[in-house]
Amino acid sequence: AAGDTYFSGKLLARLARLVQIADELGESGEAYFKNMVERLARRLEVWLKKDTQTPFVYDATWGGLISCGCDFNDWGTPHCSNKVDPAELCPALQDGGGQLNYGNGVYNDHHFHYGYFVYSAAVLAKHRPSWERRWREQILTMVRDYGNPSREDKFFPVAR
């Protein structure tokens, strides 16, 4: 299950760095290397799929990508039972939602949080180009949230 974007992103980046180190050491043919690449792909996809427990959603009010967040209503378990549809009902967009996920819903530190995901995706793309083609749109959407290069973009500001 997905947690918060900060700590989950850090763990993804840590695994991606291990993949890079193993590759630099010439270990890309080893079974453990393939296992790490597969694990990285699976763990990134938990966040990129639209049906995840804490999906990324577009916030039309401020023009950005946020993690829906989770109230973890099933207290005592790591299960997030509050999938919501439509996105406007996400916990991160509700009053007090700015406290969830280190303020992700109020755009706190997206360059840190999403940077971990983008780095991990770049490492994975190096070793599995077909994966990158499959998830390119989602990854570039993260980049547009914190580093949009186009003033013509109607969905994301150039600088936040």
PDB file of N, CA and C in Angstrom, residues 1-2 72 74-81:
ATOM      1  N   ALA A   1       0.843  -1.184   0.000  1.00  0.00           N
ATOM      2  CA  ALA A   1       0.000   0.000   0.000  1.00  0.00           C
ATOM      3  C   ALA A   1       0.884   1.243   0.000  1.00  0.00           C
ATOM      4  N   ALA A   2       0.387   2.279  -0.596  1.00  0.00           N
ATOM      5  CA  ALA A   2       1.107   3.542  -0.635  1.00  0.00           C
ATOM      6  C   ALA A   2       0.992   4.234   0.713  1.00  0.00           C
ATOM      7  N   PHE A  72      -6.413   7.070   7.035  1.00  0.00           N
ATOM      8  CA  PHE A  72      -6.194   5.791   7.705  1.00  0.00           C
ATOM      9  C   PHE A  72      -7.297   5.535   8.724  1.00  0.00           C
ATOM     10  N   ASP A  74      -9.042   2.985   9.244  1.00  0.00           N
ATOM     11  CA  ASP A  74      -8.956   1.686   9.914  1.00  0.00           C
ATOM     12  C   ASP A  74      -7.799   1.756  10.903  1.00  0.00           C
ATOM     13  N   TRP A  75      -7.976   2.493  11.958  1.00  0.00           N
ATOM     14  CA  TRP A  75      -6.920   2.744  12.934  1.00  0.00           C
ATOM     15  C   TRP A  75      -6.327   1.442  13.439  1.00  0.00           C
ATOM     16  N   GLY A  76      -5.036   1.404  13.552  1.00  0.00           N
ATOM     17  CA  GLY A  76      -4.350   0.219  14.034  1.00  0.00           C
ATOM     18  C   GLY A  76      -3.882  -0.690  12.921  1.00  0.00           C
ATOM     19  N   THR A  77      -4.265  -0.381  11.686  1.00  0.00           N
ATOM     20  CA  THR A  77      -3.806  -1.169  10.547  1.00  0.00           C
ATOM     21  C   THR A  77      -3.229  -0.203   9.516  1.00  0.00           C
ATOM     22  N   PRO A  78      -2.347  -0.679   8.653  1.00  0.00           N
ATOM     23  CA  PRO A  78      -1.787   0.200   7.627  1.00  0.00           C
ATOM     24  C   PRO A  78      -2.686   0.295   6.398  1.00  0.00           C
ATOM     25  N   HIS A  79      -3.966   0.018   6.554  1.00  0.00           N
ATOM     26  CA  HIS A  79      -4.888  -0.021   5.424  1.00  0.00           C
ATOM     27  C   HIS A  79      -5.607   1.309   5.267  1.00  0.00           C
ATOM     28  N   CYS A  80      -5.582   1.826   4.075  1.00  0.00           N
ATOM     29  CA  CYS A  80      -6.288   3.060   3.755  1.00  0.00           C
ATOM     30  C   CYS A  80      -7.605   2.676   3.100  1.00  0.00           C
ATOM     31  N   SER A  81      -8.701   2.905   3.777  1.00  0.00           N
ATOM     32  CA  SER A  81      -9.988   2.464   3.242  1.00  0.00           C
ATOM     33  C   SER A  81     -10.789   3.599   2.627  1.00  0.00           C
TER      34      SER A  81
END
